[in-house]
XYZ file of C-alpha atoms in Angstrom:
693
model
C -150.870 -96.835 -53.143
C -148.689 -96.822 -56.201
C -145.411 -95.183 -54.274
C -143.441 -96.415 -51.317
C -143.505 -93.278 -49.287
C -147.152 -93.523 -49.457
C -147.062 -97.418 -48.512
C -144.772 -96.660 -45.555
C -147.750 -93.993 -44.143
C -150.398 -96.419 -44.628
C -148.629 -99.096 -42.859
C -147.838 -97.099 -40.108
C -151.513 -95.853 -40.007
C -152.684 -99.074 -39.684
C -150.496 -99.585 -36.887
C -151.341 -96.642 -34.898
C -147.711 -95.245 -35.294
C -147.262 -91.745 -35.678
C -144.069 -90.089 -37.247
C -142.109 -87.191 -36.013
C -138.637 -85.254 -36.108
C -136.408 -85.422 -38.932
C -135.664 -89.099 -39.668
C -136.480 -90.743 -42.690
C -139.827 -92.230 -42.384
C -138.620 -95.695 -43.143
C -136.322 -95.718 -40.590
C -138.525 -94.536 -37.846
C -140.937 -97.306 -38.665
C -138.200 -99.777 -38.762
C -137.094 -98.812 -35.692
C -140.977 -99.242 -34.422
C -141.220 -102.573 -35.531
C -137.483 -103.719 -34.754
C -137.640 -106.587 -31.745
C -141.578 -106.693 -32.202
C -143.058 -110.093 -33.394
C -146.038 -108.969 -36.112
C -148.025 -109.892 -38.972
C -148.217 -107.656 -41.469
C -150.993 -108.319 -44.083
C -150.310 -106.310 -47.800
C -153.064 -106.723 -49.877
C -152.939 -105.944 -53.487
C -148.997 -105.307 -53.293
C -148.815 -105.775 -57.541
C -148.577 -101.543 -58.050
C -145.558 -101.637 -55.648
C -143.302 -104.484 -57.280
C -140.916 -101.851 -59.056
C -140.682 -100.239 -55.276
C -140.913 -103.442 -52.929
C -136.930 -103.270 -52.270
C -138.241 -101.730 -48.871
C -140.011 -104.585 -47.891
C -137.013 -106.788 -47.864
C -135.001 -104.082 -46.030
C -137.676 -104.289 -43.064
C -136.906 -108.107 -42.883
C -133.446 -107.407 -42.406
C -133.888 -105.042 -39.890
C -136.587 -106.729 -38.118
C -136.212 -110.628 -38.301
C -139.505 -111.292 -36.632
C -141.827 -109.570 -38.385
C -143.661 -111.587 -41.008
C -145.593 -110.824 -44.306
C -148.513 -111.713 -45.837
C -148.756 -109.989 -49.010
C -151.099 -110.688 -51.791
C -150.079 -109.865 -55.573
C -150.900 -110.326 -59.367
C -147.414 -110.637 -59.583
C -144.465 -112.419 -57.949
C -142.283 -109.835 -55.596
C -139.118 -111.783 -56.394
C -137.526 -111.188 -52.770
C -135.255 -113.475 -51.131
C -137.216 -115.551 -48.526
C -140.352 -115.374 -50.180
C -142.679 -118.284 -50.500
C -145.103 -118.465 -53.053
C -148.638 -119.712 -52.448
C -150.851 -119.761 -55.786
C -154.153 -118.831 -55.113
C -156.583 -120.984 -57.745
C -159.968 -120.444 -56.228
C -162.144 -122.626 -54.054
C -161.791 -126.155 -54.809
C -164.098 -127.158 -57.611
C -166.772 -129.473 -56.985
C -167.073 -132.977 -58.241
C -170.861 -133.617 -59.435
C -171.270 -137.243 -58.634
C -170.454 -136.497 -55.189
C -173.412 -136.966 -52.778
C -172.085 -134.072 -50.657
C -171.822 -131.590 -53.555
C -173.813 -129.008 -51.892
C -170.853 -128.520 -49.225
C -168.533 -127.765 -51.434
C -167.594 -124.524 -50.893
C -167.605 -122.742 -54.074
C -171.305 -124.487 -54.736
C -172.099 -122.922 -51.016
C -171.123 -119.384 -51.810
C -172.936 -119.438 -55.139
C -176.209 -120.509 -53.200
C -175.443 -118.299 -50.428
C -174.776 -115.126 -52.745
C -178.042 -116.071 -55.032
C -180.457 -116.358 -51.510
C -179.352 -112.679 -50.689
C -181.470 -111.715 -53.885
C -183.470 -114.610 -54.095
C -184.561 -115.562 -50.650
C -185.386 -119.289 -50.450
C -183.574 -120.478 -53.356
C -182.743 -123.994 -53.169
C -181.127 -125.459 -56.143
C -182.834 -128.673 -57.475
C -180.370 -131.646 -59.460
C -180.599 -129.550 -62.933
C -179.821 -126.297 -60.698
C -176.698 -128.045 -58.802
C -175.346 -129.529 -62.555
C -175.213 -126.286 -63.542
C -174.016 -124.362 -60.565
C -171.066 -127.173 -60.722
C -170.093 -126.120 -64.445
C -170.487 -122.218 -63.233
C -167.815 -122.854 -60.819
C -165.599 -124.670 -63.529
C -166.257 -121.539 -65.516
C -164.764 -119.345 -63.098
C -162.462 -121.494 -62.031
C -163.732 -121.350 -58.412
C -162.618 -117.712 -57.877
C -165.127 -116.066 -55.187
C -165.410 -112.663 -57.104
C -166.671 -114.777 -60.034
C -169.442 -116.794 -58.130
C -170.546 -113.986 -56.267
C -171.100 -111.729 -59.317
C -172.818 -114.736 -61.598
C -174.797 -115.641 -58.617
C -176.194 -112.057 -58.791
C -177.583 -112.845 -62.524
C -180.373 -115.579 -60.425
C -182.810 -112.610 -60.455
C -183.196 -112.584 -64.282
C -181.452 -116.324 -65.457
C -181.852 -119.701 -64.604
C -178.757 -121.566 -63.542
C -178.804 -123.129 -67.079
C -179.097 -119.616 -68.496
C -176.195 -118.637 -66.033
C -173.789 -121.172 -68.000
C -174.709 -120.285 -71.268
C -174.034 -116.389 -71.010
C -170.720 -117.671 -69.560
C -169.498 -119.769 -72.435
C -170.678 -117.351 -74.729
C -168.625 -114.608 -72.854
C -165.736 -116.957 -72.653
C -165.871 -118.035 -76.476
C -165.698 -114.472 -77.318
C -162.779 -113.711 -75.259
C -160.661 -116.518 -76.284
C -161.154 -115.439 -79.569
C -160.302 -111.678 -79.196
C -157.676 -112.399 -76.439
C -155.707 -115.472 -76.958
C -152.885 -114.668 -74.624
C -155.139 -113.868 -71.656
C -154.564 -116.670 -68.780
C -157.430 -118.838 -68.535
C -158.515 -117.663 -65.275
C -158.257 -114.001 -66.187
C -160.711 -114.894 -69.288
C -162.900 -116.417 -66.969
C -163.151 -113.455 -64.489
C -163.496 -111.101 -67.783
C -166.479 -113.088 -68.778
C -168.313 -112.785 -65.672
C -167.163 -108.663 -65.523
C -168.443 -108.217 -69.390
C -171.696 -110.031 -68.558
C -172.582 -108.375 -65.315
C -171.670 -105.177 -67.160
C -174.385 -105.927 -70.091
C -176.416 -106.374 -67.159
C -176.484 -103.029 -66.082
C -179.152 -100.401 -67.122
C -177.603 -97.598 -69.070
C -177.492 -95.161 -65.722
C -176.288 -98.119 -63.762
C -173.263 -98.411 -66.198
C -172.505 -95.224 -66.115
C -172.580 -94.551 -62.386
C -170.630 -97.975 -62.114
C -167.771 -96.290 -64.670
C -167.736 -93.146 -62.683
C -167.353 -94.400 -59.186
C -163.978 -95.984 -60.488
C -162.252 -92.492 -60.020
C -162.426 -93.159 -56.111
C -159.370 -94.509 -54.879
C -159.859 -96.462 -51.723
C -163.455 -96.370 -51.560
C -165.676 -93.308 -50.935
C -168.733 -92.241 -48.757
C -172.395 -92.011 -50.056
C -172.286 -88.004 -50.025
C -168.973 -88.042 -52.243
C -170.604 -90.627 -54.751
C -173.420 -88.098 -55.090
C -171.493 -85.097 -55.425
C -168.866 -86.861 -58.044
C -171.037 -89.340 -60.043
C -174.657 -88.025 -59.439
C -175.353 -91.302 -57.379
C -178.743 -91.832 -55.934
C -179.500 -94.263 -53.346
C -181.490 -96.297 -55.611
C -178.620 -96.656 -58.271
C -176.300 -97.264 -55.170
C -178.558 -100.095 -53.632
C -178.517 -101.589 -57.200
C -174.927 -101.846 -57.625
C -174.741 -103.118 -54.208
C -177.414 -105.935 -55.214
C -175.594 -107.043 -58.062
C -172.244 -107.166 -55.873
C -170.533 -104.518 -58.140
C -170.028 -102.358 -54.740
C -169.914 -103.140 -51.181
C -171.146 -100.993 -48.007
C -169.359 -100.968 -44.909
C -170.107 -100.631 -41.181
C -168.062 -97.009 -40.976
C -170.570 -95.560 -43.718
C -168.209 -96.453 -47.016
C -168.620 -97.898 -49.791
C -165.932 -99.934 -51.481
C -164.990 -101.746 -54.921
C -162.860 -105.085 -55.196
C -159.705 -103.621 -57.213
C -160.467 -105.765 -59.828
C -163.990 -104.469 -60.778
C -162.608 -100.725 -60.105
C -160.050 -101.259 -62.724
C -162.786 -102.921 -65.159
C -165.061 -100.084 -64.841
C -161.947 -97.399 -65.184
C -161.533 -99.236 -68.466
C -164.903 -98.537 -69.531
C -164.739 -94.778 -68.392
C -161.768 -94.199 -70.397
C -163.652 -95.268 -73.151
C -165.756 -91.968 -73.170
C -163.189 -89.197 -72.772
C -165.684 -86.519 -72.274
C -167.115 -88.268 -69.098
C -164.191 -89.611 -67.743
C -162.815 -85.768 -68.034
C -165.883 -84.490 -66.162
C -165.707 -87.129 -63.590
C -162.091 -86.308 -62.594
C -162.904 -82.711 -62.777
C -165.718 -83.149 -60.402
C -163.735 -85.489 -58.117
C -160.826 -83.097 -57.760
C -163.077 -80.487 -56.769
C -164.945 -82.154 -54.276
C -162.248 -83.475 -52.459
C -160.069 -80.082 -52.580
C -163.184 -77.897 -51.737
C -163.716 -80.518 -48.638
C -160.302 -79.989 -47.488
C -160.600 -76.393 -47.671
C -163.801 -76.641 -45.773
C -162.134 -78.881 -43.265
C -159.414 -75.899 -42.192
C -161.187 -74.558 -39.199
C -162.178 -77.777 -37.493
C -158.301 -79.154 -38.077
C -157.500 -76.124 -36.106
C -159.729 -77.210 -33.104
C -160.943 -80.144 -30.735
C -162.239 -81.772 -33.747
C -158.609 -82.324 -35.130
C -158.692 -85.757 -34.360
C -161.743 -86.592 -36.447
C -160.673 -84.192 -39.462
C -157.194 -86.348 -39.669
C -158.878 -89.568 -39.553
C -161.116 -88.428 -42.418
C -158.249 -87.226 -44.366
C -156.394 -90.206 -43.854
C -159.466 -92.534 -44.661
C -159.534 -90.740 -47.782
C -155.995 -89.766 -48.269
C -155.710 -91.471 -51.873
C -158.852 -89.803 -53.033
C -157.525 -86.237 -52.173
C -154.066 -87.046 -53.507
C -155.619 -87.954 -56.894
C -157.696 -84.849 -56.601
C -154.706 -82.826 -55.852
C -152.337 -84.204 -58.823
C -155.088 -83.985 -61.264
C -155.836 -80.340 -60.205
C -151.869 -79.784 -60.552
C -152.059 -81.481 -64.024
C -154.897 -79.528 -65.479
C -153.986 -76.311 -63.641
C -156.685 -76.049 -61.376
C -154.780 -73.048 -59.841
C -157.751 -71.457 -57.448
C -158.065 -74.863 -56.015
C -154.726 -75.453 -55.641
C -154.137 -72.534 -53.660
C -157.113 -72.802 -51.233
C -156.178 -76.362 -50.447
C -152.673 -76.134 -49.797
C -152.304 -74.866 -46.589
C -154.740 -77.793 -45.033
C -152.866 -80.377 -46.839
C -149.754 -78.653 -45.397
C -151.002 -79.120 -41.703
C -152.124 -82.224 -42.197
C -148.522 -83.581 -42.955
C -147.337 -81.429 -40.454
C -149.879 -82.990 -37.850
C -148.652 -86.669 -39.118
C -145.286 -85.654 -38.943
C -144.713 -87.160 -42.664
C -142.878 -84.197 -43.525
C -140.840 -86.046 -46.291
C -144.147 -87.211 -48.065
C -145.428 -83.911 -48.021
C -142.315 -82.506 -49.430
C -142.636 -84.809 -52.451
C -146.280 -84.042 -53.077
C -145.344 -80.493 -52.766
C -142.253 -80.356 -54.661
C -144.023 -82.219 -57.944
C -146.345 -79.778 -57.894
C -144.012 -76.945 -58.033
C -141.821 -78.508 -60.404
C -144.814 -79.274 -63.027
C -146.279 -75.728 -62.445
C -142.767 -74.002 -62.661
C -142.619 -75.869 -66.430
C -145.977 -74.710 -67.231
C -144.971 -71.097 -65.821
C -141.829 -71.273 -68.216
C -143.343 -72.179 -71.506
C -146.099 -69.177 -71.022
C -145.000 -65.532 -72.303
C -147.054 -63.710 -69.822
C -147.472 -66.112 -66.835
C -150.282 -65.021 -64.427
C -149.689 -63.565 -61.331
C -151.658 -66.519 -59.691
C -149.261 -69.326 -60.752
C -146.754 -67.105 -59.442
C -148.344 -66.894 -56.338
C -149.054 -70.518 -56.071
C -145.683 -71.647 -56.881
C -144.110 -69.262 -54.087
C -146.895 -70.426 -51.582
C -145.914 -74.236 -52.505
C -142.083 -73.081 -52.107
C -142.991 -71.725 -48.308
C -144.685 -74.621 -47.359
C -141.515 -76.740 -48.567
C -139.375 -74.631 -46.655
C -141.188 -75.492 -43.432
C -140.934 -79.343 -44.208
C -137.005 -78.610 -44.574
C -136.874 -76.898 -41.368
C -138.668 -79.802 -40.127
C -136.291 -82.347 -41.382
C -133.223 -80.334 -40.140
C -132.028 -78.681 -43.669
C -132.098 -75.495 -42.344
C -129.782 -73.939 -44.668
C -132.491 -74.826 -47.603
C -135.377 -73.577 -45.583
C -133.639 -70.401 -45.189
C -133.108 -69.980 -49.114
C -136.681 -71.093 -49.794
C -138.446 -69.209 -47.334
C -136.684 -66.033 -48.525
C -137.371 -66.790 -52.026
C -141.056 -66.951 -51.277
C -141.253 -63.918 -49.064
C -139.343 -61.922 -51.841
C -141.656 -63.100 -54.497
C -144.877 -62.809 -52.063
C -144.331 -59.285 -51.250
C -144.782 -58.464 -54.909
C -148.452 -59.524 -54.767
C -151.636 -58.587 -52.639
C -152.079 -61.745 -51.291
C -151.336 -61.963 -47.454
C -152.176 -65.291 -46.652
C -150.013 -66.811 -48.616
C -147.179 -64.065 -47.619
C -148.033 -64.592 -43.913
C -146.934 -68.487 -44.550
C -143.762 -67.439 -46.112
C -142.911 -64.967 -43.292
C -143.852 -67.659 -40.658
C -141.828 -70.584 -42.253
C -138.670 -67.901 -42.578
C -138.944 -67.284 -39.001
C -138.983 -70.834 -37.677
C -136.103 -71.502 -39.775
C -133.884 -68.351 -38.871
C -135.022 -68.857 -35.316
C -133.534 -72.487 -35.323
C -130.137 -71.209 -36.810
C -130.084 -68.411 -33.954
C -130.836 -65.390 -36.379
C -133.155 -64.293 -33.670
C -133.791 -60.738 -34.738
C -134.348 -61.779 -38.570
C -137.146 -64.195 -37.139
C -138.356 -61.555 -35.068
C -139.285 -59.320 -37.935
C -140.499 -61.947 -40.015
C -142.949 -63.183 -37.176
C -144.082 -59.947 -36.055
C -145.015 -58.869 -39.554
C -146.747 -62.344 -39.835
C -148.514 -61.757 -36.819
C -150.003 -58.002 -38.078
C -151.206 -59.938 -41.273
C -152.747 -62.821 -39.477
C -154.641 -59.696 -36.979
C -155.642 -58.086 -40.528
C -156.986 -61.328 -41.594
C -158.659 -62.416 -38.202
C -157.434 -65.826 -38.362
C -157.118 -67.420 -34.853
C -155.012 -69.842 -35.682
C -152.461 -67.598 -37.446
C -152.601 -65.096 -34.422
C -152.021 -68.194 -32.156
C -149.083 -69.667 -33.801
C -147.294 -66.397 -34.574
C -147.571 -65.190 -30.959
C -146.265 -68.105 -29.786
C -143.359 -68.151 -32.036
C -142.538 -64.439 -31.491
C -142.697 -65.444 -27.812
C -140.046 -68.302 -28.177
C -137.658 -66.064 -30.035
C -138.176 -63.347 -27.365
C -137.229 -65.769 -24.738
C -133.913 -66.361 -26.794
C -133.514 -62.775 -27.462
C -133.484 -62.159 -23.479
C -137.166 -60.483 -23.005
C -138.588 -63.149 -20.396
C -141.254 -61.172 -19.043
C -142.650 -60.251 -22.605
C -141.746 -63.653 -23.766
C -143.698 -65.095 -21.030
C -146.633 -62.635 -21.690
C -146.929 -63.560 -25.562
C -146.808 -67.429 -24.850
C -149.645 -67.232 -22.108
C -151.712 -65.369 -24.569
C -150.752 -67.852 -27.262
C -151.651 -70.884 -24.549
C -155.067 -69.148 -23.824
C -155.912 -68.753 -28.143
C -155.027 -72.305 -28.270
C -156.989 -73.389 -25.745
C -159.949 -71.466 -27.046
C -159.514 -72.782 -30.435
C -158.867 -76.124 -28.952
C -156.289 -77.259 -31.203
C -154.512 -80.087 -29.583
C -151.097 -79.403 -31.140
C -151.011 -75.833 -30.292
C -151.955 -76.220 -26.975
C -149.249 -78.857 -26.270
C -146.720 -76.418 -27.849
C -147.611 -73.307 -26.428
C -148.003 -74.859 -22.847
C -144.414 -76.340 -23.206
C -142.938 -73.044 -24.611
C -144.499 -71.146 -22.021
C -143.202 -73.505 -19.234
C -139.769 -73.194 -20.667
C -139.634 -69.378 -20.351
C -141.735 -70.071 -16.909
C -138.516 -72.269 -15.940
C -136.185 -69.259 -16.827
C -138.296 -66.836 -14.495
C -138.329 -69.588 -11.544
C -142.114 -70.348 -12.218
C -141.753 -73.873 -12.792
C -144.483 -74.689 -9.826
C -147.268 -73.220 -11.669
C -146.558 -74.948 -14.719
C -146.685 -78.565 -13.676
C -150.322 -79.406 -13.701
C -150.522 -77.721 -17.260
C -147.462 -79.942 -18.483
C -148.816 -82.832 -17.100
C -152.320 -82.477 -19.040
C -150.292 -81.591 -22.434
C -148.376 -84.553 -21.868
C -151.110 -87.022 -21.602
C -152.919 -85.142 -24.822
C -149.822 -85.552 -26.771
C -149.680 -89.334 -25.888
C -153.625 -89.802 -26.757
C -152.822 -87.756 -30.046
C -150.033 -90.162 -30.739
C -147.787 -87.069 -31.372
C -144.205 -88.370 -30.432
C -143.028 -84.603 -31.126
C -145.069 -83.048 -28.910
C -145.087 -86.020 -26.409
C -140.943 -85.568 -26.147
C -141.420 -81.874 -25.891
C -143.557 -82.114 -22.717
C -141.504 -84.537 -21.295
C -138.492 -82.349 -22.093
C -140.321 -79.374 -20.008
C -141.759 -81.649 -17.226
C -137.988 -82.596 -16.676
C -136.577 -79.068 -16.517
C -139.518 -78.094 -14.331
C -139.152 -80.962 -12.207
C -135.341 -79.711 -11.735
C -136.254 -76.562 -10.583
C -138.125 -77.744 -8.309
C -135.719 -79.785 -6.579
C -136.200 -83.396 -8.133
C -133.277 -84.163 -9.756
C -134.221 -87.821 -10.145
C -137.677 -87.230 -12.040
C -135.992 -84.317 -14.034
C -133.626 -87.262 -15.773
C -136.431 -89.387 -16.036
C -138.686 -86.971 -17.888
C -135.306 -85.363 -20.111
C -134.530 -89.263 -20.699
C -138.047 -89.907 -21.744
C -137.951 -87.211 -24.301
C -134.079 -87.608 -25.591
C -135.346 -91.250 -26.126
C -138.421 -89.856 -28.470
C -136.186 -87.558 -30.165
C -133.504 -90.375 -30.918
C -136.317 -92.324 -32.413
C -137.330 -90.020 -34.848
C -133.547 -88.598 -35.356
C -134.984 -84.727 -34.177
C -131.564 -83.360 -34.130
C -132.228 -80.105 -32.786
C -134.137 -81.079 -29.895
C -131.809 -83.920 -28.992
C -129.073 -81.105 -28.697
C -131.291 -79.383 -26.132
C -131.858 -82.064 -23.647
C -128.145 -83.456 -24.409
C -127.229 -80.003 -22.741
C -129.900 -79.980 -19.775
C -128.435 -83.480 -19.308
C -124.972 -81.952 -19.635
C -125.806 -79.164 -16.887
C -127.408 -81.816 -14.558
C -124.356 -84.084 -14.457
C -122.182 -80.947 -14.143
C -124.332 -79.689 -10.642
C -123.652 -83.640 -9.757
C -120.172 -83.489 -9.812
C -120.455 -86.145 -12.743
C -117.753 -84.239 -14.694
C -116.954 -86.890 -17.265
C -120.699 -87.593 -17.861
C -121.214 -83.710 -18.252
C -118.244 -83.605 -20.698
C -119.938 -86.434 -22.725
C -123.394 -84.695 -22.954
C -121.799 -81.311 -24.323
C -119.291 -82.610 -26.788
C -122.297 -84.877 -28.069
C -124.624 -81.749 -28.102
C -121.837 -79.516 -30.032
C -121.146 -81.998 -32.518
C -124.458 -82.664 -33.578
C -125.382 -78.902 -33.647
C -122.698 -78.287 -35.473
C -123.509 -80.972 -38.080
C -127.175 -79.378 -38.509
C -126.267 -75.718 -38.292
C -128.283 -74.997 -34.799
C -126.197 -72.557 -33.385
C -128.212 -71.824 -30.180
C -127.462 -75.163 -28.942
C -124.081 -75.349 -30.186
C -123.175 -72.251 -27.889
C -125.041 -74.001 -25.093
C -122.708 -76.434 -25.401
C -119.629 -74.350 -25.783
C -120.398 -72.494 -22.688
C -121.032 -75.682 -20.779
C -117.778 -77.116 -22.194
C -116.119 -73.785 -20.741
C -117.242 -73.889 -17.413
C -116.155 -77.622 -16.934
C -113.040 -76.352 -18.118
C -112.951 -73.890 -15.524
C -113.707 -76.566 -13.159
C -111.087 -78.683 -13.989
C -108.292 -75.660 -13.572
C -107.956 -75.053 -17.439
C -108.816 -71.635 -17.636
C -106.593 -71.486 -21.181
C -109.184 -73.543 -22.836
C -112.200 -72.134 -21.025
C -111.173 -68.821 -22.443
C -111.028 -70.305 -25.959
C -114.056 -71.932 -25.895
C -115.998 -68.388 -25.062
C -113.865 -66.565 -27.547
C -115.310 -69.442 -30.226
C -118.834 -67.829 -29.108
C -117.794 -64.356 -29.026
C -116.043 -64.587 -32.549
C -119.404 -66.214 -34.156
C -121.553 -63.685 -35.926
C -124.756 -65.627 -34.788
C -124.046 -65.559 -31.152
C -126.152 -62.586 -30.342
C -127.158 -63.119 -26.518
C -124.717 -65.793 -25.577
C -121.966 -63.554 -26.567
C -122.682 -61.443 -23.384
C -122.445 -64.756 -21.023
C -119.436 -65.621 -22.903
C -117.880 -62.193 -22.534
C -118.322 -62.478 -18.768
C -116.638 -65.695 -18.371
C -113.718 -64.305 -20.620
C -113.413 -61.378 -17.957
C -113.297 -63.722 -14.884
C -110.642 -65.843 -16.672
C -108.261 -62.786 -17.847
C -106.902 -62.899 -14.151
C -105.957 -66.352 -14.054
C -104.050 -65.910 -17.706
C -100.666 -64.368 -17.922
C -100.578 -61.256 -20.325
C -98.327 -63.479 -22.564
C -100.338 -66.561 -22.813
C -103.454 -64.259 -23.029
C -101.999 -62.711 -26.077
C -101.103 -65.729 -27.750
C -104.469 -67.264 -27.182
C -105.996 -64.029 -28.773
C -103.634 -64.601 -32.015
C -104.169 -68.110 -32.426
C -108.138 -67.473 -32.291
C -107.423 -64.381 -34.756
C -105.244 -66.240 -37.303
C -107.650 -69.760 -37.213
C -110.624 -70.255 -39.239
C -113.630 -70.503 -37.269
C -114.637 -74.174 -38.462
C -111.121 -75.579 -37.337
C -111.554 -74.202 -33.963
C -114.942 -75.621 -33.613
C -113.642 -78.860 -34.660
C -110.622 -78.485 -31.920
C -113.401 -78.110 -29.110
C -115.320 -80.956 -30.580
C -112.263 -83.129 -30.341
C -111.558 -81.836 -26.726
C -108.022 -80.535 -28.624
C -106.046 -77.299 -27.479
C -105.430 -75.048 -30.019
C -102.117 -73.601 -28.333
């Protein structure tokens, strides 16, 4: 890991913590760790020294967390306690218990793996003590030197190490002694390899975070005998998970050897990139099925390999591979809730390829399509993180560009991203038209996931437009399609949004078992956004079934999750629902607090539908408090806003009922005030509970 944002997601994976919502991932992780007592072990942190400041912030935020960090450089953080690792204690030859020395025991144990029954005689012990001294007691050096026992005596191993150290001392005088020792061991281990073993070991350095046997075969032409030979020499290590790992120092050494052969390095990088991006493409359908959890685990385990493959494809403009892999890579970040991380990766790719295109006199359609595709995916990340204006702009640009080309799949992605952004900000008709077009494309492409998700979003928009029966039919259809595919995320989402429409139609009872199942599935997937959504709908359904206490519990559970993830849009929905409950219970101060907070947040992020719902709530509250003038003004704000659509009818009905309570002169004054005051100022007055008259 070489960037702080990837370090955060790696730590989260180790803790089994899932990101979600609009909040900065660092803040989400800090919120999770605050108040916990825990030891975090971070290995090989030297490549993060320049970005290690987030660890200092973590310790300030979560003082009960302790960090154990290994690094070849000091972190220079306040509160850092430095323990220098100098290797195992060196043996003293005259000690009668020399064979019990840890360094000696490690050498003998390692030698026994390859020469069973090896038992050192006094002369061997003398040489082993010298070997321990030459490698500074470093375990890696001892293990590697011990593998030479197959062809060398202990005395010969000493001679080879001394020879290597003499050469290094002459050629690299500025290298620390302990680094010289390890380098001498590495060099001799390399020299003992057969040419095919050397070539394979160098090529394996391309892998980041380990590799499977299949990957090694496809990328580096690794055969089982060659892998076994490198394992016997302790250069690679098999794990129980079916993966091989290489000690980071050895990997860096092998990478130097690979860099010495430019053609071999280039071909290996090309094959590595092609293998992982093709594998990503092959996993698309499985990622949209009941195998989703397993595919996520595979991508997470090989994330650094996939990222390396992606970045090499960007650097070398392997446009077809990038285009093919972009959707699966996007869905990975969407499912894990690491929107900022995904946005950063896609942004770098878009920026690099845009520079390439700008330098071309006649850029290809392929590069234009890919850039627009990346922009559409980034627009969805913007939508997820509450940057709704940026999302609309990016997705509109992507749609406009992609209409010029025959890549319907890319156009469909852009239409869906635009439809989602337009839905959130209340542009329901625009969202409807985009999603309907996208659904038609998904059907032509015969893509089950696209059909299910476009149908679901279209149903959600029809709900906002007030066509509840048609919305219910589409959402039920989307739920059945999702169930057929087995995609847990879509099952949970479609069930939750179907439940919302069922609630509006008075059909809450038939949804309770489905929602409880969705909640359990969301919790098993560690999907905090989906969990919050399920709790929200369970709360609303409980309310309709007359169980107010359970309703409040469900809504407060969802609110806690949405607050933790800073999902502002979802927070405003739940705040309005809690306001409605408080209003029904005649807890008017509490209702006012909920509605006002919902309005404040909704105006902050531009989610107009929830802003209008909050204004209606405050208007009804004003009626209850015998303040018809304020109630009329609040409804007038809804009517005046160009994006109010379905809410304006409700507002007009309430206005009509209020006019009889207002004198003609007072009503005229109010109308003039509304017409002559900028809408933003009126809305801020509503937030501050101030009168505009």
